[in-house]
Amino acid sequence: MNHLMACLFVALVALSNNVFAEQRTDYTMGSDGPLPASQQGLTLEHADLHFTIFPDKKAISGKSVLSLISGHARTQVGINLDNFFDISKILINNALVASTQYSNTEGLLVIQLGEAIEGEFTIEIHYSGIPREAVRAPWDGGFVWSKTSDGQDWIATAVQGEGCDLFWPCIDNPIGEPKTTTIHITVPKGLVAASNGTLKSVTKGDSTDTYHWQALSQLNTYGVAINVGPFDVIKTTFNSHFGNKIPVEFYHLPANKEKAKQLVEQLLAMTDFFEKTIGPYPFAQDKIGVVETPHLGMEHQTINAYGNQYKTDKYGFDWLMFHEFAHEWFANQLTNKNANAMWLHEGFGAYVHPLYEYFLHGQAAYMAHMFDMRLGIRNKAPIVSKELLTVEGVYQEEKGGPGADIYAKAPWVLHTLRNLIGDKHFFDATTALVYGTATPKPGKFKPVLADTEDFLNIVNRLTGDDYSWFFDVYFYQAALPEVVENRTKDRLTLAWKTPNNLPFPLPLDVSVNGKIFSLDMTKNKTLAVSANDLVIIDPMSKVLIEKPHVAVYQKFIKENAK
């Protein structure tokens, strides 16, 4: 009976996904692809976003005023906005644009300008409609229209894969991060709207209330979030190791007050770990924020979406809360320049899990988590593609992306790099990558955009060596390096085998009867061993190498899951 129900569920999900797919346009659903000419040279200084939410109709109306700078004279501007919406009017520098001067067929709103514009200018867009509804948030994005157990509206957005244009006009690319943002959300009376930044005021009306938020930090485009519900809020303060005090706010459903209090205590402990390990909390001028959501979770900047139902895992904390909060450093402070470097978000975000478990429980917990991740590595495609992918393309193995390897393989590559260059160089390089400086101080840094080559350059600079060979094999090749063993009755010869025979002078530890030999492996190495000697390659599991038994186990699991 359980198997039958599972099959029915899979069939229903597949059917709903097919229906939803018919509504999609490839452009709208493909976030973070190549920039069209109409967006090149633009920067977004400020976004002033107004939303009115109509839960009964599952609809919204919006007004967005974008303050932009163009680096060159242009006669057209492109803004990403889902073509599900009706546009009632557009103004450029407060002057009304004729409807014949703009079109939005595929989700790129192209506005033809009467005169060329260069430098500062504003675009005001008025729009309304029924936004795409998430089929399976947060994996398939859009609006989540839900109800609490007592029947009240509970609404959230989650659009990482598809991008900001699913509900607000934006430049759907990391270069489109607004440097400051104001967000105004009008909701039916009795509901609360939680969003990014700091709540500045609430305008009370007869039947609606409007919540006015302001984010002083540069804001991740897909991190802009609308959350609506009958929330209560827990407020406290985190006393940073760097001398500043940071407001902490958790918007939760009233029935979960006690559980929410416990989660806030975990959140404070997590912040303590990140500040000691990586550096200062990036958005102290705004807040440390969490909101309870009807979907599992998402790294919405300063208002992290949380829907894990207050579960504690075998390591003694809520893993999902930790993962989404980790993205404040790895996704929001450090944002990839393009989707090909998505592993910077998810690889670092996944690797800090075992680091935190070591922080809490020591080496056994660290290696237990690393071993679990090792069993999930698939090696179907390189972690970093040589062709520019969209966010969805990165996550889809069937389209040539690395898929789940950015969560499993990338942390193991970081683990191997850390063992190669040592803790000081590794954590110094991580800090420099995240903040753009070796000595981050609150208020003295801004969010940065980076890619794989930026990380390589930092590692090379700090170590004084060139680790291009390491990055070439682990990041830009799908297959893992192998240790080839040739053993006779009195000799053991070891050699590296790499994809495309790439150079790979990675040192390797070998245990012979408990004695560790550290081999530099710049060329084949031979050890004197007898047939009775106990030999263990990489006894402390410092290195990510091909393990045939993993593929056998993965095949067994796949076959027995049917």
XYZ file of C-alpha atoms in Angstrom:
562
model
C 0.000 0.000 0.000
C 2.806 2.417 0.888
C 4.570 1.651 -2.398
C 1.329 2.278 -4.315
C 0.812 5.627 -2.600
C 4.402 6.608 -3.345
C 3.917 5.781 -7.030
C 0.703 7.810 -7.159
C 2.471 10.767 -5.546
C 5.313 10.626 -8.065
C 2.794 10.477 -10.907
C 0.884 13.486 -9.574
C 4.067 15.515 -9.164
C 5.113 14.613 -12.702
C 1.702 15.634 -14.031
C 1.735 18.956 -12.178
C 5.275 19.632 -13.371
C 4.199 18.979 -16.968
C 1.262 21.385 -16.638
C 3.532 24.010 -15.124
C 6.146 23.445 -17.802
C 3.617 24.301 -20.503
C 3.286 27.749 -18.967
C 7.009 28.431 -18.888
C 9.128 30.333 -21.317
C 12.744 29.267 -21.460
C 13.882 32.852 -20.975
C 11.804 33.553 -17.865
C 12.675 30.260 -16.212
C 16.392 30.531 -17.025
C 17.955 32.742 -14.374
C 21.482 34.132 -14.579
C 22.243 33.424 -18.220
C 24.164 35.567 -20.722
C 23.356 39.274 -20.419
C 21.402 40.680 -23.372
C 22.792 43.823 -25.004
C 19.946 45.866 -23.521
C 21.293 45.172 -19.997
C 25.027 45.312 -20.537
C 26.684 48.242 -18.804
C 23.837 48.765 -16.305
C 24.159 48.912 -12.531
C 21.219 49.103 -10.129
C 21.780 51.697 -7.429
C 18.418 51.454 -5.666
C 15.207 49.453 -5.974
C 12.003 50.828 -4.484
C 9.533 47.935 -4.568
C 5.800 48.167 -3.795
C 3.635 45.052 -3.548
C -0.039 44.599 -2.745
C -0.998 40.999 -1.971
C -4.457 39.593 -2.758
C -4.523 36.123 -1.147
C -8.080 35.264 -2.217
C -7.164 35.797 -5.872
C -3.570 34.543 -5.566
C -2.644 37.802 -7.252
C -0.394 40.798 -6.721
C -0.050 44.319 -7.992
C 3.255 46.114 -7.979
C 5.097 49.321 -8.617
C 8.866 49.286 -8.905
C 11.116 52.310 -9.222
C 14.618 51.313 -10.299
C 17.436 53.846 -10.025
C 20.001 52.807 -12.610
C 23.318 53.965 -14.018
C 24.260 53.287 -17.602
C 27.948 53.140 -18.389
C 27.355 54.118 -22.000
C 24.751 55.917 -24.119
C 21.845 53.588 -24.895
C 18.613 53.769 -26.858
C 16.952 50.768 -25.220
C 16.814 49.203 -21.761
C 16.007 45.593 -20.886
C 14.338 44.670 -17.593
C 13.460 41.105 -16.624
C 9.788 40.656 -15.707
C 7.665 37.563 -16.131
C 5.281 37.954 -19.074
C 2.475 36.621 -16.877
C 1.997 40.192 -15.663
C 0.022 42.997 -17.272
C 1.929 46.274 -17.449
C -0.280 49.331 -16.960
C 2.365 52.017 -17.394
C 6.088 52.742 -17.536
C 7.859 56.000 -16.796
C 11.456 56.954 -17.614
C 12.723 59.820 -15.443
C 9.063 60.445 -14.460
C 7.976 60.822 -18.106
C 5.306 58.435 -19.360
C 6.454 55.975 -22.030
C 4.033 55.199 -24.854
C 2.842 51.584 -24.922
C 4.204 51.297 -28.467
C 7.732 51.816 -27.093
C 7.935 48.614 -25.048
C 7.210 44.918 -25.406
C 7.529 41.850 -23.176
C 7.002 38.692 -25.184
C 9.375 36.245 -23.486
C 10.040 37.853 -20.114
C 12.574 40.467 -21.185
C 10.793 43.813 -21.055
C 12.548 45.882 -23.741
C 11.907 49.629 -23.564
C 12.799 51.786 -26.554
C 13.994 55.238 -25.471
C 13.031 58.403 -27.288
C 16.495 59.823 -26.700
C 19.738 58.116 -25.778
C 20.397 57.895 -22.028
C 23.749 57.734 -20.246
C 24.542 57.993 -16.551
C 21.801 58.094 -13.911
C 18.133 57.520 -14.744
C 15.004 55.926 -13.250
C 12.496 53.415 -14.589
C 9.086 53.134 -12.925
C 7.023 50.067 -13.824
C 3.408 49.450 -12.768
C 2.208 45.866 -13.203
C -0.293 43.331 -11.871
C -1.436 39.760 -12.306
C -1.300 36.233 -10.994
C 2.349 35.270 -10.440
C 3.581 31.789 -11.165
C 2.721 29.442 -8.338
C 5.500 27.197 -7.066
C 4.775 23.550 -7.856
C 7.352 22.218 -5.421
C 9.014 25.048 -3.558
C 11.827 25.761 -3.142
C 13.016 23.526 -6.013
C 10.433 24.829 -8.507
C 10.030 28.470 -7.669
C 7.293 31.042 -7.509
C 4.670 32.084 -4.983
C 3.572 29.698 -2.242
C -0.079 30.302 -1.281
C -0.766 28.277 1.835
C -2.873 28.231 4.994
C -1.928 27.787 8.634
C -3.539 25.002 10.648
C -6.236 27.440 11.780
C -6.999 28.592 8.244
C -5.116 31.888 8.026
C -3.190 32.941 4.928
C 0.463 31.960 4.921
C 2.392 33.129 1.878
C 6.019 33.056 0.741
C 8.209 33.484 -2.326
C 11.128 31.259 -3.363
C 12.719 31.886 -6.777
C 16.389 30.878 -6.721
C 16.329 28.770 -9.886
C 13.998 30.976 -11.900
C 15.063 34.368 -10.581
C 13.746 37.672 -9.288
C 11.698 38.414 -12.418
C 9.013 35.990 -11.256
C 7.558 38.768 -9.108
C 9.519 42.026 -9.484
C 11.169 43.881 -12.388
C 14.919 43.332 -12.104
C 18.158 42.520 -13.847
C 18.083 38.754 -13.313
C 21.820 38.360 -12.945
C 24.306 38.874 -10.100
C 25.370 42.193 -11.653
C 21.819 43.384 -10.992
C 22.084 43.359 -7.201
C 20.575 46.637 -5.928
C 22.964 48.481 -3.646
C 20.069 49.554 -1.405
C 16.427 48.499 -1.430
C 13.128 49.656 0.037
C 10.228 47.202 0.109
C 6.599 48.086 0.825
C 4.158 45.186 1.258
C 0.423 45.762 1.656
C -1.504 42.838 3.146
C -5.000 42.171 4.511
C -5.452 43.364 8.067
C -4.408 40.816 10.659
C -1.466 39.554 8.632
C 2.199 40.551 8.979
C 4.654 41.058 6.111
C 8.268 40.107 6.854
C 11.025 41.011 4.415
C 14.659 41.987 3.941
C 16.457 44.606 6.006
C 14.888 46.624 8.798
C 11.210 47.312 9.417
C 10.964 51.099 9.356
C 7.216 51.582 9.897
C 3.730 50.146 9.418
C 0.953 52.154 7.795
C -2.411 51.100 9.235
C -5.473 51.164 6.981
C -9.119 50.182 7.329
C -8.766 46.763 5.731
C -5.038 46.528 4.983
C -1.692 47.282 6.572
C 1.484 48.258 4.713
C 4.878 47.167 6.038
C 7.811 49.364 5.030
C 11.220 47.635 4.944
C 14.629 49.067 4.121
C 17.755 47.080 3.255
C 20.938 49.117 3.532
C 23.049 46.197 2.292
C 23.526 45.268 -1.340
C 20.848 42.637 -1.884
C 21.064 39.290 -3.649
C 18.478 39.481 -6.467
C 16.770 36.147 -5.765
C 17.105 36.907 -2.044
C 14.420 39.623 -2.175
C 11.525 37.956 -0.366
C 7.867 38.412 0.468
C 6.617 36.542 3.551
C 3.073 37.000 4.816
C 1.342 35.328 7.737
C -0.133 35.778 11.224
C 3.386 36.046 12.621
C 4.647 36.778 16.075
C 8.252 37.897 16.340
C 11.035 37.053 18.766
C 13.623 39.817 19.065
C 17.017 39.653 20.695
C 20.590 40.842 20.100
C 23.789 39.087 19.053
C 26.937 40.487 20.650
C 29.462 40.158 17.872
C 33.085 39.180 18.437
C 33.928 42.258 16.412
C 32.444 44.646 18.973
C 29.098 45.515 17.386
C 25.595 44.490 18.425
C 23.313 42.947 15.783
C 19.507 42.774 16.000
C 18.052 39.276 15.693
C 14.428 38.688 14.617
C 12.537 35.437 14.117
C 9.041 35.700 12.610
C 7.156 32.547 13.546
C 3.648 31.156 13.739
C 2.170 31.857 17.191
C 1.633 28.165 17.975
C 5.381 27.509 17.667
C 6.592 30.130 20.136
C 8.501 27.786 22.456
C 10.122 25.889 19.621
C 11.038 29.182 17.989
C 12.770 30.338 21.167
C 14.959 27.219 21.104
C 15.789 27.743 17.449
C 16.862 31.318 18.165
C 19.332 29.958 20.724
C 20.729 27.666 18.027
C 20.921 30.611 15.649
C 23.024 32.608 18.099
C 25.401 29.647 18.510
C 25.668 29.285 14.727
C 26.500 32.972 14.352
C 29.220 32.576 16.971
C 30.741 29.719 14.947
C 30.670 31.625 11.654
C 32.235 34.725 13.138
C 35.044 32.682 14.697
C 35.634 30.571 11.588
C 34.922 32.852 8.597
C 34.466 36.446 9.770
C 31.875 39.021 10.854
C 28.190 38.593 10.087
C 27.887 40.446 6.772
C 24.655 42.408 7.205
C 24.874 43.848 10.695
C 23.422 47.181 9.512
C 20.188 45.310 8.744
C 19.542 42.255 10.929
C 19.948 38.545 11.464
C 16.510 37.442 10.314
C 14.492 34.237 9.970
C 10.862 33.643 9.015
C 8.814 30.470 9.293
C 7.616 29.418 5.838
C 5.261 26.847 4.284
C 8.144 25.524 2.190
C 11.394 23.922 3.325
C 13.755 26.896 3.145
C 15.799 29.397 1.160
C 18.704 31.786 1.815
C 16.765 35.028 1.594
C 19.156 37.715 2.738
C 18.473 38.879 6.325
C 15.111 37.035 6.309
C 16.084 33.391 5.835
C 13.141 31.156 4.961
C 12.777 28.286 7.418
C 10.312 25.397 7.146
C 12.019 22.377 8.694
C 9.422 22.048 11.475
C 11.995 22.555 14.234
C 13.763 19.231 13.714
C 17.087 18.466 15.383
C 19.387 16.051 13.551
C 21.838 13.452 14.863
C 24.471 16.148 15.397
C 22.267 18.063 17.818
C 21.091 21.060 15.758
C 18.707 21.991 12.946
C 20.719 21.265 9.814
C 18.408 23.195 7.495
C 18.490 26.358 9.573
C 22.273 26.080 9.581
C 22.499 25.549 5.831
C 20.313 28.485 4.879
C 22.055 30.735 7.391
C 25.451 29.704 5.993
C 24.370 31.322 2.741
C 24.493 34.752 4.358
C 28.245 34.316 3.922
C 28.252 31.991 0.869
C 25.638 33.371 -1.568
C 24.659 36.755 -0.147
C 27.975 38.273 0.977
C 29.921 36.208 -1.568
C 27.829 35.859 -4.743
C 28.991 33.965 -7.803
C 29.736 36.101 -10.849
C 27.700 33.652 -12.904
C 25.929 30.337 -12.429
C 29.021 28.306 -13.377
C 30.475 29.260 -9.997
C 27.350 28.161 -8.093
C 29.578 25.744 -6.160
C 30.875 28.779 -4.255
C 27.381 29.037 -2.747
C 26.586 25.389 -2.226
C 30.027 23.811 -1.900
C 31.187 26.127 0.866
C 27.670 26.107 2.324
C 27.793 22.309 2.535
C 31.402 22.105 3.757
C 30.762 24.298 6.787
C 28.343 21.599 8.058
C 31.094 19.122 8.986
C 33.232 22.038 10.151
C 30.454 23.024 12.568
C 30.045 19.409 13.677
C 33.776 19.300 14.424
C 33.315 22.568 16.341
C 30.584 20.879 18.404
C 31.659 17.232 18.674
C 35.158 16.684 17.284
C 36.740 14.627 14.527
C 34.334 11.661 14.544
C 31.373 13.884 13.653
C 33.381 15.684 10.957
C 34.455 12.489 9.215
C 31.045 10.843 9.579
C 29.486 13.718 7.637
C 32.296 13.708 5.069
C 31.819 9.971 4.498
C 28.081 10.411 3.956
C 28.791 13.114 1.362
C 31.413 10.920 -0.326
C 28.773 8.284 -1.053
C 26.733 10.874 -2.940
C 29.396 12.032 -5.427
C 28.360 11.236 -9.010
C 31.038 12.710 -11.323
C 28.643 13.058 -14.281
C 29.905 16.529 -15.217
C 32.614 18.937 -14.033
C 31.795 21.111 -11.017
C 32.586 24.118 -13.245
C 31.387 24.065 -16.833
C 33.405 25.583 -19.654
C 30.156 26.855 -21.223
C 27.996 29.466 -19.498
C 25.022 27.776 -17.812
C 21.888 29.132 -16.198
C 21.116 28.357 -12.553
C 18.687 25.646 -13.650
C 21.325 24.266 -16.018
C 23.799 23.868 -13.166
C 21.313 21.873 -11.108
C 20.231 19.552 -13.940
C 22.587 16.663 -14.697
C 20.535 15.681 -17.732
C 21.405 19.052 -19.275
C 25.113 18.737 -18.571
C 25.286 20.421 -15.186
C 27.078 19.092 -12.082
C 23.783 18.721 -10.219
C 24.115 17.506 -6.647
C 27.922 17.367 -6.936
C 28.069 21.050 -5.988
C 26.763 19.867 -2.583
C 28.817 16.674 -2.242
C 31.896 16.752 -4.473
C 32.756 20.439 -3.992
C 33.028 20.047 -0.173
C 35.359 17.095 -0.680
C 37.508 19.181 -3.028
C 37.669 21.866 -0.325
C 38.556 19.207 2.255
C 41.398 18.000 -0.003
C 42.619 21.546 -0.621
C 42.596 22.280 3.099
C 44.749 19.211 3.776
C 47.082 20.227 0.960
C 47.718 23.880 1.875
C 47.047 23.749 5.630
C 44.410 25.318 7.850
C 45.879 28.809 8.000
C 46.141 29.252 4.239
C 42.760 27.607 3.666
C 40.778 29.716 6.118
C 42.666 32.891 5.220
C 41.823 32.243 1.562
C 38.181 31.625 2.436
C 37.948 34.877 4.380
C 39.632 36.843 1.585
C 37.253 35.286 -0.951
C 34.125 36.067 1.083
C 34.929 39.654 2.041
C 37.386 40.792 -0.606
C 39.833 41.602 2.203
C 42.002 39.676 4.651
C 40.886 41.798 7.608
C 37.119 42.348 7.405
C 35.645 44.764 9.939
C 31.938 45.505 10.364
C 30.877 48.339 8.087
C 34.193 48.243 6.173
C 33.305 45.757 3.425
C 30.593 45.207 0.825
C 29.201 42.094 -0.893
C 31.527 40.755 -3.574
C 31.084 38.853 -6.819
C 33.620 36.097 -7.453
C 34.227 32.945 -9.462
C 36.485 29.894 -9.394
C 39.449 31.717 -10.899
C 39.215 34.397 -8.215
C 39.513 31.711 -5.542
C 42.482 30.129 -7.334
C 44.232 33.492 -7.521
C 43.738 34.058 -3.785
C 45.076 30.591 -2.946
C 48.104 31.155 -5.175
C 48.797 34.569 -3.678
C 48.598 33.391 -0.066
C 50.601 30.191 -0.541
C 53.141 31.540 -3.015
C 52.584 28.471 -5.235
C 50.557 27.793 -8.375
C 47.666 25.393 -7.778
C 46.208 25.578 -11.274
C 46.871 21.834 -11.650
C 44.666 21.132 -8.596
C 41.787 23.268 -9.890
C 42.153 21.882 -13.445
C 41.623 18.310 -12.263
C 39.054 18.748 -9.521
C 36.882 21.597 -10.812
C 37.102 21.395 -14.605
C 37.071 17.591 -15.094
C 34.238 15.192 -14.318
C 36.252 12.077 -13.470
C 38.232 11.841 -10.251
C 41.964 11.181 -10.068
C 42.865 7.551 -9.395
C 45.739 5.957 -7.529
C 47.130 3.149 -9.707
C 48.792 0.426 -7.607
C 51.298 -2.062 -8.961
C 52.317 -4.532 -6.256
C 54.855 -7.326 -6.478
C 56.094 -9.642 -3.734
C 58.513 -6.984 -2.432
C 57.534 -3.689 -4.077
C 54.576 -1.309 -4.289
C 54.567 1.300 -7.042
C 52.028 4.109 -6.968
C 51.093 6.509 -9.770
C 48.393 9.100 -10.407
C 45.949 8.555 -13.245
C 44.028 11.711 -14.177
C 41.469 12.716 -16.807
C 43.263 13.632 -20.055
C 46.574 12.775 -18.335
C 46.656 16.163 -16.646
C 49.602 16.842 -14.318
C 48.704 16.145 -10.710
C 51.555 16.300 -8.159
C 49.253 15.871 -5.147
C 51.108 14.449 -2.116
C 49.767 11.167 -0.812
C 50.036 9.429 2.555
C 50.541 5.668 2.709
C 50.467 3.571 5.877
C 52.687 0.496 5.992
C 52.089 -1.532 9.151
C 50.989 1.650 10.890
C 53.968 3.751 9.815
C 52.964 6.746 7.672
C 54.983 7.602 4.578
C 54.247 10.980 2.983
C 54.952 10.750 -0.749
C 55.336 13.871 -2.865
C 54.013 12.039 -6.003
C 55.600 14.422 -8.496
C 56.458 11.161 -10.242
C 55.743 7.476 -9.648
C 56.802 6.270 -6.212
C 57.972 2.808 -5.171
C 57.980 1.445 -1.623
C 59.624 -1.713 -0.339
C 56.815 -3.889 1.064
C 56.362 -7.602 1.535
C 53.295 -9.669 0.779
C 52.438 -9.754 4.482
C 52.660 -6.000 5.056
C 49.439 -4.124 5.759
C 49.221 -1.193 3.319
C 46.575 1.536 3.474
C 46.421 4.275 0.850
C 45.425 7.684 2.266
C 44.768 6.279 5.772
C 43.383 9.556 7.189
C 41.094 10.169 4.177
C 42.727 13.474 3.301
C 42.235 13.196 -0.454
C 39.291 12.859 -2.850
C 40.173 9.932 -5.120
C 38.254 7.417 -7.178
C 36.853 4.587 -5.035
C 35.344 1.706 -7.077
C 33.249 0.468 -4.167
C 31.321 3.764 -4.088
C 29.947 3.216 -7.598
C 29.005 -0.353 -6.684
C 27.164 0.862 -3.584
C 25.398 3.644 -5.500
C 24.204 1.113 -8.098
C 22.917 -1.179 -5.337
C 20.994 1.667 -3.678
C 19.484 2.770 -6.994
C 18.364 -0.743 -7.933
C 16.834 -1.445 -4.525
C 15.013 1.879 -4.347
C 12.645 0.860 -7.145
